[in-house]
mmCIF file of C-alpha atoms and ligand atoms in Angstrom:
data_model
loop_
_atom_site.group_PDB
_atom_site.id
_atom_site.type_symbol
_atom_site.label_atom_id
_atom_site.label_comp_id
_atom_site.label_asym_id
_atom_site.label_seq_id
_atom_site.Cartn_x
_atom_site.Cartn_y
_atom_site.Cartn_z
ATOM 1 C CA MET A 1 0.000 0.000 0.000
ATOM 2 C CA LYS A 2 1.683 3.184 -1.087
ATOM 3 C CA HIS A 3 -0.544 5.959 0.047
ATOM 4 C CA LEU A 4 -0.366 9.297 -1.748
ATOM 5 C CA CYS A 5 0.453 10.933 1.589
ATOM 6 C CA GLU A 6 3.277 8.453 2.051
ATOM 7 C CA GLN A 7 4.724 9.754 -1.196
ATOM 8 C CA ILE A 8 4.440 13.293 0.122
ATOM 9 C CA THR A 9 6.277 12.166 3.257
ATOM 10 C CA GLU A 10 9.009 10.636 1.140
ATOM 11 C CA LYS A 11 9.374 13.798 -0.905
ATOM 12 C CA ARG A 12 9.588 15.852 2.240
ATOM 13 C CA SER A 13 12.194 13.523 3.713
ATOM 14 C CA LEU A 14 14.191 13.754 0.493
ATOM 15 C CA ARG A 15 14.179 17.539 0.577
ATOM 16 C CA ALA A 16 15.217 17.463 4.233
ATOM 17 C CA LYS A 17 18.024 15.120 3.281
ATOM 18 C CA GLU A 18 19.211 17.518 0.576
ATOM 19 C CA ARG A 19 19.314 20.311 3.126
ATOM 20 C CA ARG A 20 21.191 18.043 5.483
ATOM 21 C CA MET A 21 23.798 17.386 2.796
ATOM 22 C CA ASP A 22 24.128 21.103 2.091
ATOM 23 C CA TRP A 23 24.209 22.173 5.710
ATOM 24 C CA PHE A 24 25.883 19.433 7.718
ATOM 25 C CA ASP A 25 28.893 17.635 6.432
ATOM 26 C CA VAL A 26 28.526 14.416 8.432
ATOM 27 C CA ASP A 27 28.081 10.731 7.648
ATOM 28 C CA ASP A 28 24.895 8.776 8.368
ATOM 29 C CA LEU A 29 26.217 7.248 11.541
ATOM 30 C CA THR A 30 26.966 10.644 13.048
ATOM 31 C CA TRP A 31 23.607 12.035 11.923
ATOM 32 C CA GLN A 32 21.794 9.107 13.557
ATOM 33 C CA ASP A 33 23.651 9.639 16.833
ATOM 34 C CA TRP A 34 21.270 11.477 19.147
ATOM 35 C CA ARG A 35 24.131 12.689 21.316
ATOM 36 C CA TRP A 36 25.592 14.424 18.285
ATOM 37 C CA GLN A 37 22.173 15.929 17.478
ATOM 38 C CA GLN A 38 21.818 17.078 21.070
ATOM 39 C CA ALA A 39 25.320 18.565 21.199
ATOM 40 C CA LYS A 40 24.929 20.388 17.881
ATOM 41 C CA ARG A 41 21.664 22.084 18.708
ATOM 42 C CA ILE A 42 21.431 25.554 17.220
ATOM 43 C CA ARG A 43 21.175 28.063 20.036
ATOM 44 C CA GLN A 44 22.406 31.402 18.668
ATOM 45 C CA SER A 45 21.114 33.600 15.891
ATOM 46 C CA ASP A 46 24.484 33.811 14.117
ATOM 47 C CA GLU A 47 24.533 30.011 13.999
ATOM 48 C CA LEU A 48 20.983 29.844 12.688
ATOM 49 C CA GLU A 49 21.830 32.430 10.044
ATOM 50 C CA LYS A 50 24.283 30.037 8.468
ATOM 51 C CA TYR A 51 21.282 28.012 7.329
ATOM 52 C CA ILE A 52 18.299 30.267 6.964
ATOM 53 C CA VAL A 53 17.885 33.974 6.296
ATOM 54 C CA LEU A 54 16.494 35.580 9.435
ATOM 55 C CA SER A 55 14.299 38.649 9.379
ATOM 56 C CA ALA A 56 15.278 41.639 11.511
ATOM 57 C CA ASP A 57 12.323 40.797 13.758
ATOM 58 C CA GLU A 58 13.475 37.225 14.262
ATOM 59 C CA LYS A 59 16.980 38.379 15.196
ATOM 60 C CA GLN A 60 15.563 40.840 17.672
ATOM 61 C CA ALA A 61 13.260 38.128 19.031
ATOM 62 C CA ILE A 62 16.102 35.657 19.549
ATOM 63 C CA ALA A 63 18.072 38.300 21.448
ATOM 64 C CA GLY A 64 15.013 39.420 23.407
ATOM 65 C CA THR A 65 13.921 35.966 24.544
ATOM 66 C CA SER A 66 17.362 34.547 25.318
ATOM 67 C CA ALA A 67 17.190 35.479 28.980
ATOM 68 C CA SER A 68 13.707 34.110 29.637
ATOM 69 C CA TYR A 69 13.184 31.261 27.189
ATOM 70 C CA ARG A 70 16.095 30.137 25.100
ATOM 71 C CA MET A 71 16.134 28.900 21.563
ATOM 72 C CA ALA A 72 17.326 25.387 20.781
ATOM 73 C CA ILE A 73 16.826 23.476 17.529
ATOM 74 C CA THR A 74 18.267 20.069 16.706
ATOM 75 C CA PRO A 75 19.990 19.824 13.308
ATOM 76 C CA TYR A 76 17.401 17.164 12.383
ATOM 77 C CA TYR A 77 14.412 19.410 13.164
ATOM 78 C CA LEU A 78 16.140 22.347 11.439
ATOM 79 C CA THR A 79 16.344 20.430 8.163
ATOM 80 C CA LEU A 80 12.542 20.096 8.189
ATOM 81 C CA ILE A 81 12.237 23.859 7.752
ATOM 82 C CA ASP A 82 11.601 25.116 4.253
ATOM 83 C CA PRO A 83 13.840 28.217 4.348
ATOM 84 C CA SER A 84 11.936 29.912 1.529
ATOM 85 C CA ASN A 85 8.713 30.031 3.538
ATOM 86 C CA PRO A 86 8.634 32.619 6.354
ATOM 87 C CA MET A 87 5.450 30.994 7.707
ATOM 88 C CA ASP A 88 6.841 27.469 7.601
ATOM 89 C CA PRO A 89 5.112 25.430 10.367
ATOM 90 C CA ILE A 90 8.404 24.069 11.745
ATOM 91 C CA ARG A 91 10.011 27.488 11.702
ATOM 92 C CA ARG A 92 7.080 28.974 13.621
ATOM 93 C CA GLN A 93 7.382 26.291 16.288
ATOM 94 C CA ALA A 94 11.160 26.601 16.668
ATOM 95 C CA VAL A 95 12.320 30.137 15.832
ATOM 96 C CA PRO A 96 11.379 32.904 18.303
ATOM 97 C CA SER A 97 9.130 35.683 17.076
ATOM 98 C CA LEU A 98 8.763 39.195 18.436
ATOM 99 C CA GLU A 99 5.205 38.475 19.505
ATOM 100 C CA GLU A 100 6.576 36.372 22.353
ATOM 101 C CA LEU A 101 7.682 39.585 24.011
ATOM 102 C CA HIS A 102 4.169 41.075 24.026
ATOM 103 C CA LEU A 103 2.530 40.066 27.265
ATOM 104 C CA GLU A 104 -1.229 40.237 27.511
ATOM 105 C CA ASP A 105 -3.247 40.980 30.619
ATOM 106 C CA ASP A 106 -4.877 37.584 30.820
ATOM 107 C CA GLU A 107 -1.648 35.651 30.489
ATOM 108 C CA LEU A 108 -0.476 33.713 33.486
ATOM 109 C CA VAL A 109 2.959 32.516 34.543
ATOM 110 C CA ASP A 110 1.453 29.282 35.832
ATOM 111 C CA PRO A 111 -1.706 28.966 33.701
ATOM 112 C CA LEU A 112 -2.824 25.605 35.059
ATOM 113 C CA GLY A 113 -2.169 26.232 38.710
ATOM 114 C CA GLU A 114 0.372 23.428 38.772
ATOM 115 C CA GLU A 115 2.027 24.812 41.888
ATOM 116 C CA GLU A 116 -1.254 24.956 43.765
ATOM 117 C CA PHE A 117 -1.968 21.271 43.146
ATOM 118 C CA SER A 118 1.546 20.205 43.981
ATOM 119 C CA PRO A 119 1.639 18.104 47.178
ATOM 120 C CA VAL A 120 5.417 17.623 46.898
ATOM 121 C CA PRO A 121 7.837 19.347 44.512
ATOM 122 C CA GLY A 122 7.791 17.823 41.058
ATOM 123 C CA VAL A 123 4.305 16.281 41.353
ATOM 124 C CA THR A 124 0.930 17.674 40.270
ATOM 125 C CA HIS A 125 -2.004 15.749 41.703
ATOM 126 C CA ARG A 126 -5.183 17.285 40.331
ATOM 127 C CA TYR A 127 -7.341 14.332 39.364
ATOM 128 C CA PRO A 128 -8.433 11.531 41.691
ATOM 129 C CA ASP A 129 -6.425 8.610 40.316
ATOM 130 C CA ARG A 130 -3.469 9.957 38.361
ATOM 131 C CA VAL A 131 -0.543 12.323 38.756
ATOM 132 C CA LEU A 132 1.972 14.241 36.679
ATOM 133 C CA LEU A 133 5.600 13.706 37.594
ATOM 134 C CA TYR A 134 8.104 16.262 36.326
ATOM 135 C CA THR A 135 11.591 15.188 35.436
ATOM 136 C CA THR A 136 13.953 17.450 33.526
ATOM 137 C CA HIS A 137 13.462 20.973 32.286
ATOM 138 C CA ASN A 138 15.349 20.215 29.164
ATOM 139 C CA CYS A 139 14.051 19.394 25.685
ATOM 140 C CA PRO A 140 15.827 18.855 22.370
ATOM 141 C CA VAL A 141 13.870 21.720 20.812
ATOM 142 C CA TYR A 142 12.272 24.465 22.880
ATOM 143 C CA CYS A 143 8.849 24.779 21.322
ATOM 144 C CA ARG A 144 7.923 28.404 21.051
ATOM 145 C CA HIS A 145 4.366 27.545 22.143
ATOM 146 C CA CYS A 146 5.416 25.668 25.294
ATOM 147 C CA ASN A 147 3.051 26.273 28.202
ATOM 148 C CA ARG A 148 5.765 25.364 30.698
ATOM 149 C CA ARG A 149 8.187 27.953 29.443
ATOM 150 C CA ARG A 150 8.504 29.427 32.904
ATOM 151 C CA LYS A 151 10.531 26.315 33.777
ATOM 152 C CA VAL A 152 11.606 24.639 30.591
ATOM 153 C CA SER A 153 14.989 25.686 29.159
ATOM 154 C CA MET A 154 16.243 26.538 32.655
ATOM 155 C CA PRO A 155 18.069 23.336 33.599
ATOM 156 C CA GLU A 156 19.201 24.885 36.873
ATOM 157 C CA THR A 157 15.597 24.820 38.117
ATOM 158 C CA MET A 158 15.110 21.151 37.335
ATOM 159 C CA PRO A 159 14.161 18.763 40.090
ATOM 160 C CA ALA A 160 17.200 17.262 41.759
ATOM 161 C CA ARG A 161 17.541 13.544 42.318
ATOM 162 C CA ASP A 162 16.021 13.641 45.824
ATOM 163 C CA THR A 163 13.095 15.716 44.560
ATOM 164 C CA LEU A 164 12.331 12.964 42.098
ATOM 165 C CA SER A 165 12.583 10.449 44.921
ATOM 166 C CA MET A 166 10.068 12.489 46.901
ATOM 167 C CA GLY A 167 7.735 12.230 43.932
ATOM 168 C CA VAL A 168 8.152 8.463 43.693
ATOM 169 C CA ASN A 169 7.592 8.169 47.444
ATOM 170 C CA TYR A 170 4.453 10.274 47.203
ATOM 171 C CA ILE A 171 3.036 7.901 44.594
ATOM 172 C CA ALA A 172 4.068 4.875 46.666
ATOM 173 C CA GLU A 173 2.227 6.329 49.670
ATOM 174 C CA HIS A 174 -0.959 7.153 47.739
ATOM 175 C CA ALA A 175 -2.795 3.975 46.845
ATOM 176 C CA GLU A 176 -5.375 5.907 44.823
ATOM 177 C CA VAL A 177 -2.757 6.775 42.196
ATOM 178 C CA ARG A 178 -3.018 4.133 39.495
ATOM 179 C CA ASP A 179 -1.604 6.130 36.593
ATOM 180 C CA VAL A 180 1.513 8.302 36.396
ATOM 181 C CA LEU A 181 2.382 10.633 33.570
ATOM 182 C CA ILE A 182 6.131 11.250 33.451
ATOM 183 C CA SER A 183 6.575 14.671 31.955
ATOM 184 C CA GLY A 184 9.094 17.508 31.936
ATOM 185 C CA GLY A 185 10.576 19.119 29.944
ATOM 186 C CA ASP A 186 11.205 15.923 28.128
ATOM 187 C CA PRO A 187 11.987 12.819 30.177
ATOM 188 C CA LEU A 188 13.980 11.367 27.290
ATOM 189 C CA THR A 189 16.600 13.988 28.041
ATOM 190 C CA PHE A 190 17.619 11.603 30.843
ATOM 191 C CA SER A 191 20.074 8.864 29.990
ATOM 192 C CA ASP A 192 18.623 5.374 29.540
ATOM 193 C CA ASN A 193 20.079 4.377 32.905
ATOM 194 C CA ARG A 194 18.615 7.270 34.776
ATOM 195 C CA LEU A 195 15.239 6.815 33.145
ATOM 196 C CA GLU A 196 15.296 3.094 33.839
ATOM 197 C CA ASP A 197 16.099 3.761 37.466
ATOM 198 C CA LEU A 198 12.974 5.949 37.706
ATOM 199 C CA ILE A 199 10.683 3.640 35.722
ATOM 200 C CA LYS A 200 11.857 0.596 37.662
ATOM 201 C CA ARG A 201 11.012 2.262 40.959
ATOM 202 C CA LEU A 202 7.576 3.264 39.675
ATOM 203 C CA HIS A 203 6.962 -0.189 38.187
ATOM 204 C CA ALA A 204 7.651 -1.731 41.602
ATOM 205 C CA ILE A 205 4.730 0.200 43.156
ATOM 206 C CA LYS A 206 1.952 -2.363 43.414
ATOM 207 C CA HIS A 207 -1.046 -0.057 43.039
ATOM 208 C CA LEU A 208 0.402 1.804 40.049
ATOM 209 C CA GLU A 209 -1.243 0.240 37.003
ATOM 210 C CA ILE A 210 0.201 2.156 34.079
ATOM 211 C CA ILE A 211 3.170 4.378 33.325
ATOM 212 C CA ARG A 212 2.930 7.074 30.683
ATOM 213 C CA LEU A 213 5.899 8.865 29.189
ATOM 214 C CA ALA A 214 5.212 12.247 27.611
ATOM 215 C CA THR A 215 7.912 12.982 25.079
ATOM 216 C CA ARG A 216 8.395 15.035 21.958
ATOM 217 C CA ASN A 217 11.594 13.229 21.034
ATOM 218 C CA PRO A 218 9.927 11.194 18.254
ATOM 219 C CA VAL A 219 9.212 14.578 16.619
ATOM 220 C CA THR A 220 12.258 16.702 17.394
ATOM 221 C CA LEU A 221 14.958 14.074 17.985
ATOM 222 C CA PRO A 222 13.687 10.705 16.727
ATOM 223 C CA GLN A 223 17.250 9.335 16.822
ATOM 224 C CA ARG A 224 16.863 9.215 20.621
ATOM 225 C CA VAL A 225 14.491 6.254 20.300
ATOM 226 C CA THR A 226 17.251 3.677 19.924
ATOM 227 C CA PRO A 227 16.871 -0.124 19.912
ATOM 228 C CA GLU A 228 18.540 -0.186 23.364
ATOM 229 C CA PHE A 229 16.096 2.349 24.727
ATOM 230 C CA VAL A 230 12.984 0.457 23.631
ATOM 231 C CA GLU A 231 14.478 -2.818 24.831
ATOM 232 C CA MET A 232 14.758 -1.240 28.265
ATOM 233 C CA LEU A 233 11.172 0.089 28.154
ATOM 234 C CA GLN A 234 9.591 -3.238 27.310
ATOM 235 C CA LYS A 235 10.576 -4.659 30.699
ATOM 236 C CA TYR A 236 8.124 -2.316 32.402
ATOM 237 C CA HIS A 237 4.854 -2.682 30.559
ATOM 238 C CA PRO A 238 2.193 -1.394 30.352
ATOM 239 C CA ILE A 239 4.075 1.628 29.012
ATOM 240 C CA TYR A 240 2.108 4.329 27.234
ATOM 241 C CA ILE A 241 3.856 6.969 25.153
ATOM 242 C CA SER A 242 2.266 10.379 24.634
ATOM 243 C CA THR A 243 3.949 12.245 21.890
ATOM 244 C CA HIS A 244 3.384 15.669 20.358
ATOM 245 C CA PHE A 245 3.166 15.880 16.571
ATOM 246 C CA ASN A 246 1.661 19.141 15.372
ATOM 247 C CA HIS A 247 2.016 19.091 11.617
ATOM 248 C CA PRO A 248 2.444 16.667 8.685
ATOM 249 C CA ALA A 249 5.843 18.297 8.009
ATOM 250 C CA GLU A 250 6.999 16.425 11.113
ATOM 251 C CA CYS A 251 5.870 13.094 9.721
ATOM 252 C CA THR A 252 9.199 11.909 8.338
ATOM 253 C CA GLN A 253 10.801 8.527 7.797
ATOM 254 C CA GLU A 254 12.914 9.085 10.923
ATOM 255 C CA ALA A 255 9.813 9.828 12.987
ATOM 256 C CA ALA A 256 8.152 6.745 11.505
ATOM 257 C CA GLN A 257 11.096 4.627 12.587
ATOM 258 C CA ALA A 258 10.914 5.951 16.145
ATOM 259 C CA LEU A 259 7.196 5.096 16.314
ATOM 260 C CA ARG A 260 7.815 1.671 14.788
ATOM 261 C CA ARG A 261 10.465 0.858 17.377
ATOM 262 C CA LEU A 262 8.182 1.883 20.230
ATOM 263 C CA ALA A 263 5.166 0.030 18.849
ATOM 264 C CA ASP A 264 7.165 -3.097 18.027
ATOM 265 C CA VAL A 265 8.110 -3.586 21.678
ATOM 266 C CA GLY A 266 4.469 -3.149 22.687
ATOM 267 C CA CYS A 267 4.241 0.463 23.799
ATOM 268 C CA VAL A 268 0.832 2.033 23.262
ATOM 269 C CA ILE A 269 1.376 5.350 21.524
ATOM 270 C CA ASN A 270 -0.894 8.361 21.379
ATOM 271 C CA ASN A 271 -0.541 11.918 20.150
ATOM 272 C CA GLN A 272 -1.302 15.190 21.867
ATOM 273 C CA MET A 273 -1.468 17.978 19.355
ATOM 274 C CA VAL A 274 -1.502 21.634 20.384
ATOM 275 C CA LEU A 275 -3.746 23.804 18.274
ATOM 276 C CA LEU A 276 -1.618 26.635 16.856
ATOM 277 C CA LYS A 277 -2.783 29.554 14.748
ATOM 278 C CA GLY A 278 -1.229 29.485 11.301
ATOM 279 C CA VAL A 279 0.400 26.107 11.960
ATOM 280 C CA ASN A 280 -2.314 23.506 12.258
ATOM 281 C CA ASP A 281 -5.666 25.297 12.670
ATOM 282 C CA ASP A 282 -6.853 23.665 9.480
ATOM 283 C CA PRO A 283 -8.938 20.474 9.300
ATOM 284 C CA HIS A 284 -7.087 19.281 6.224
ATOM 285 C CA VAL A 285 -3.705 19.549 7.948
ATOM 286 C CA VAL A 286 -4.960 17.727 11.037
ATOM 287 C CA SER A 287 -6.674 15.018 9.027
ATOM 288 C CA GLN A 288 -3.545 14.375 6.953
ATOM 289 C CA MET A 289 -1.388 14.176 10.062
ATOM 290 C CA ASN A 290 -3.782 11.984 12.027
ATOM 291 C CA GLN A 291 -4.111 9.481 9.208
ATOM 292 C CA TRP A 292 -0.316 9.298 8.973
ATOM 293 C CA LEU A 293 -0.144 8.751 12.734
ATOM 294 C CA LEU A 294 -2.662 5.904 12.553
ATOM 295 C CA ARG A 295 -0.657 4.250 9.784
ATOM 296 C CA HIS A 296 2.261 4.345 12.220
ATOM 297 C CA ARG A 297 0.326 2.917 15.160
ATOM 298 C CA CYS A 298 -0.026 6.195 17.026
ATOM 299 C CA GLN A 299 -3.537 7.180 17.968
ATOM 300 C CA PRO A 300 -4.573 10.848 18.009
ATOM 301 C CA TYR A 301 -5.655 11.406 21.600
ATOM 302 C CA TYR A 302 -5.980 15.096 22.321
ATOM 303 C CA ILE A 303 -6.081 18.410 20.521
ATOM 304 C CA PHE A 304 -5.201 20.959 23.181
ATOM 305 C CA GLN A 305 -6.513 24.463 23.152
ATOM 306 C CA LEU A 306 -3.467 26.645 23.785
ATOM 307 C CA ASP A 307 -3.056 27.530 27.453
ATOM 308 C CA THR A 308 -3.019 31.104 28.649
ATOM 309 C CA ALA A 309 0.713 31.015 29.372
ATOM 310 C CA GLU A 310 2.861 34.107 28.934
ATOM 311 C CA GLY A 311 4.116 35.093 25.510
ATOM 312 C CA ILE A 312 2.195 32.641 23.363
ATOM 313 C CA SER A 313 -1.055 34.469 22.649
ATOM 314 C CA HIS A 314 -0.095 34.963 18.989
ATOM 315 C CA PHE A 315 -0.618 31.214 18.581
ATOM 316 C CA ARG A 316 -4.069 31.191 20.174
ATOM 317 C CA THR A 317 -7.105 30.309 18.064
ATOM 318 C CA PRO A 318 -10.782 30.853 18.842
ATOM 319 C CA LEU A 319 -12.469 27.816 20.458
ATOM 320 C CA ALA A 320 -14.655 27.522 17.366
ATOM 321 C CA SER A 321 -11.620 26.644 15.306
ATOM 322 C CA GLY A 322 -10.942 23.503 17.375
ATOM 323 C CA VAL A 323 -14.604 22.495 17.300
ATOM 324 C CA ASN A 324 -14.641 22.913 13.529
ATOM 325 C CA ILE A 325 -11.680 20.587 13.170
ATOM 326 C CA ILE A 326 -13.503 17.865 15.114
ATOM 327 C CA LYS A 327 -16.596 18.493 13.009
ATOM 328 C CA ALA A 328 -14.572 18.105 9.817
ATOM 329 C CA LEU A 329 -13.143 14.776 11.029
ATOM 330 C CA ARG A 330 -16.046 13.006 12.764
ATOM 331 C CA GLY A 331 -17.810 10.755 10.288
ATOM 332 C CA TRP A 332 -15.580 11.768 7.388
ATOM 333 C CA THR A 333 -12.618 9.669 8.482
ATOM 334 C CA SER A 334 -11.844 6.772 10.835
ATOM 335 C CA GLY A 335 -13.140 7.458 14.312
ATOM 336 C CA LEU A 336 -9.657 6.440 15.459
ATOM 337 C CA ALA A 337 -8.329 9.579 13.766
ATOM 338 C CA VAL A 338 -10.692 11.827 15.736
ATOM 339 C CA PRO A 339 -9.101 13.060 18.966
ATOM 340 C CA HIS A 340 -10.772 14.835 21.883
ATOM 341 C CA TYR A 341 -10.542 18.596 21.704
ATOM 342 C CA VAL A 342 -9.803 19.784 25.226
ATOM 343 C CA VAL A 343 -9.362 23.012 27.101
ATOM 344 C CA ASP A 344 -7.283 22.860 30.263
ATOM 345 C CA LEU A 345 -9.098 25.410 32.373
ATOM 346 C CA PRO A 346 -7.005 28.276 33.736
ATOM 347 C CA GLY A 347 -6.572 28.220 37.484
ATOM 348 C CA GLY A 348 -6.434 24.447 37.778
ATOM 349 C CA GLY A 349 -9.967 23.506 36.737
ATOM 350 C CA GLY A 350 -8.682 20.583 34.732
ATOM 351 C CA LYS A 351 -9.499 19.462 31.226
ATOM 352 C CA VAL A 352 -12.927 19.760 29.644
ATOM 353 C CA SER A 353 -13.710 18.507 26.171
ATOM 354 C CA LEU A 354 -15.611 20.453 23.543
ATOM 355 C CA GLN A 355 -17.604 18.884 20.760
ATOM 356 C CA PRO A 356 -19.671 20.016 17.807
ATOM 357 C CA ASN A 357 -23.330 20.126 18.716
ATOM 358 C CA TYR A 358 -25.191 17.393 16.872
ATOM 359 C CA LEU A 359 -28.428 17.817 18.801
ATOM 360 C CA GLU A 360 -30.641 20.177 16.819
ATOM 361 C CA ASP A 361 -33.851 20.055 18.838
ATOM 362 C CA LYS A 362 -35.690 18.096 21.514
ATOM 363 C CA ASN A 363 -39.435 17.633 21.829
ATOM 364 C CA ALA A 364 -40.637 15.484 24.748
ATOM 365 C CA SER A 365 -38.848 12.191 24.185
ATOM 366 C CA THR A 366 -37.981 12.908 20.575
ATOM 367 C CA TYR A 367 -34.512 14.176 19.784
ATOM 368 C CA LEU A 368 -33.642 15.730 16.475
ATOM 369 C CA PHE A 369 -30.027 15.197 15.434
ATOM 370 C CA ARG A 370 -28.020 16.587 12.574
ATOM 371 C CA ASN A 371 -25.490 14.033 11.364
ATOM 372 C CA TYR A 372 -21.990 14.743 10.057
ATOM 373 C CA ARG A 373 -23.358 15.344 6.540
ATOM 374 C CA GLY A 374 -25.853 17.885 7.821
ATOM 375 C CA ASP A 375 -28.938 15.656 7.397
ATOM 376 C CA LEU A 376 -31.622 15.516 10.090
ATOM 377 C CA PHE A 377 -32.582 12.315 11.934
ATOM 378 C CA GLU A 378 -34.968 11.627 14.765
ATOM 379 C CA TYR A 379 -34.207 9.508 17.776
ATOM 380 C CA LYS A 380 -37.096 8.511 20.051
ATOM 381 C CA GLU A 381 -36.160 7.652 23.599
ATOM 382 C CA GLY A 382 -37.932 4.527 24.865
ATOM 383 C CA SER A 383 -40.718 5.273 27.399
HETATM 384 C C1 PLP B 401 -3.560 16.171 31.616
HETATM 385 C C2 PLP B 401 -3.236 15.800 32.967
HETATM 386 C C3 PLP B 401 -3.270 14.463 33.379
HETATM 387 C C4 PLP B 401 -3.631 13.345 32.464
HETATM 388 O O1 PLP B 401 -4.929 13.506 32.020
HETATM 389 P P1 PLP B 401 -5.667 12.457 31.062
HETATM 390 O O2 PLP B 401 -6.908 13.166 30.646
HETATM 391 O O3 PLP B 401 -5.906 11.242 31.882
HETATM 392 O O4 PLP B 401 -4.736 12.174 29.918
HETATM 393 C C5 PLP B 401 -2.998 14.201 34.693
HETATM 394 N N1 PLP B 401 -2.685 15.190 35.569
HETATM 395 C C6 PLP B 401 -2.647 16.479 35.197
HETATM 396 C C7 PLP B 401 -2.307 17.506 36.200
HETATM 397 C C8 PLP B 401 -2.904 16.831 33.878
HETATM 398 O O5 PLP B 401 -2.851 18.104 33.512
HETATM 399 S S1 SF4 B 402 8.794 19.357 24.149
HETATM 400 FE FE1 SF4 B 402 7.060 19.845 25.468
HETATM 401 S S2 SF4 B 402 7.983 20.610 27.391
HETATM 402 FE FE2 SF4 B 402 9.564 20.681 25.797
HETATM 403 S S3 SF4 B 402 9.477 22.740 24.961
HETATM 404 FE FE3 SF4 B 402 8.175 21.455 23.670
HETATM 405 S S4 SF4 B 402 6.123 21.658 24.544
HETATM 406 FE FE4 SF4 B 402 7.585 22.395 26.101
#
């Protein structure tokens, strides 16, 4: 089965490979080495300028954000940028823009009240049966839309080893916690050994039923998902992986290999997309990406409405735009490709999901529905 979209992916990968050849004079083995990718991250504007022409605004933005939220781009992710397109979806996610420096009144440093629901440092316990556990504050690429930018990119603020132990102990002491979401930053910034040490300790907790790893490495540094890494993971099933693809331009052969490795050892993979104005607020883009994800055994799980964090309001879309995406998917493509569209309520209210309204009218026990094609159907509730 060679899908048309698969051909698009191949073309895109080819173009990225051409850029790689032009820009980075290294052999395949070096390119595939995630440590090399990590070490060669582009962090300064003069470095970035060697590859793409920066606008005056971008240069000013890189300088202006360097103190509060650094720039970092892996060579791999950089080659996905089409340098001729100033609105390229990868560029918008990775290169700072001046709008980040405009702070709006309703923006919050801690939009989700993570601190308030934090029983011990490094843990957020908001829902009855599951917790978030923070690991590093480091990521291969610092996404410009990150809602944890107050912490991420500042490795000096990352939880120390004993803080992480406090988190593990908290989970061990709370029998109601049956699900842990290891987050960050990106937990795959840890070495395999350090990550295994953490996962092993969590796996040993009897009441903990599942372990989830939230990582964007399959998107920004797919080389990190090595055969050794997945071999380690498979000892601690059930392991769920939440990843963060935002655009079909990220759906490369390298990303496909990372997903294949994870799925082949039995990890259950899902995707959490963040809705971004001008990047993916388009049903066609989302549908193309979600179908690619399904072909690679990754199920679209959430579309997140952008949080009200500082400096990201230029990415924010109206709620109607997310609802319209769901409307354009439901019924028209596999239900498996239709994620939940959720808003994480400011102030720690938690996630609520929004859906198109299919109920047109109700009369006594008769409901009038409009289906995905816009046709009307009656449903009579049994008396
Ligand atoms: C999102 C989130 C979770 C996980 O939520 P699910 O809907 O189960 O994926 C857990 N804790 C916190 C604090 C969260 O924000
Ligand atoms: S990978 Fe996640 S935590 Fe890291 S910068 Fe991107 S959105 Fe933020």
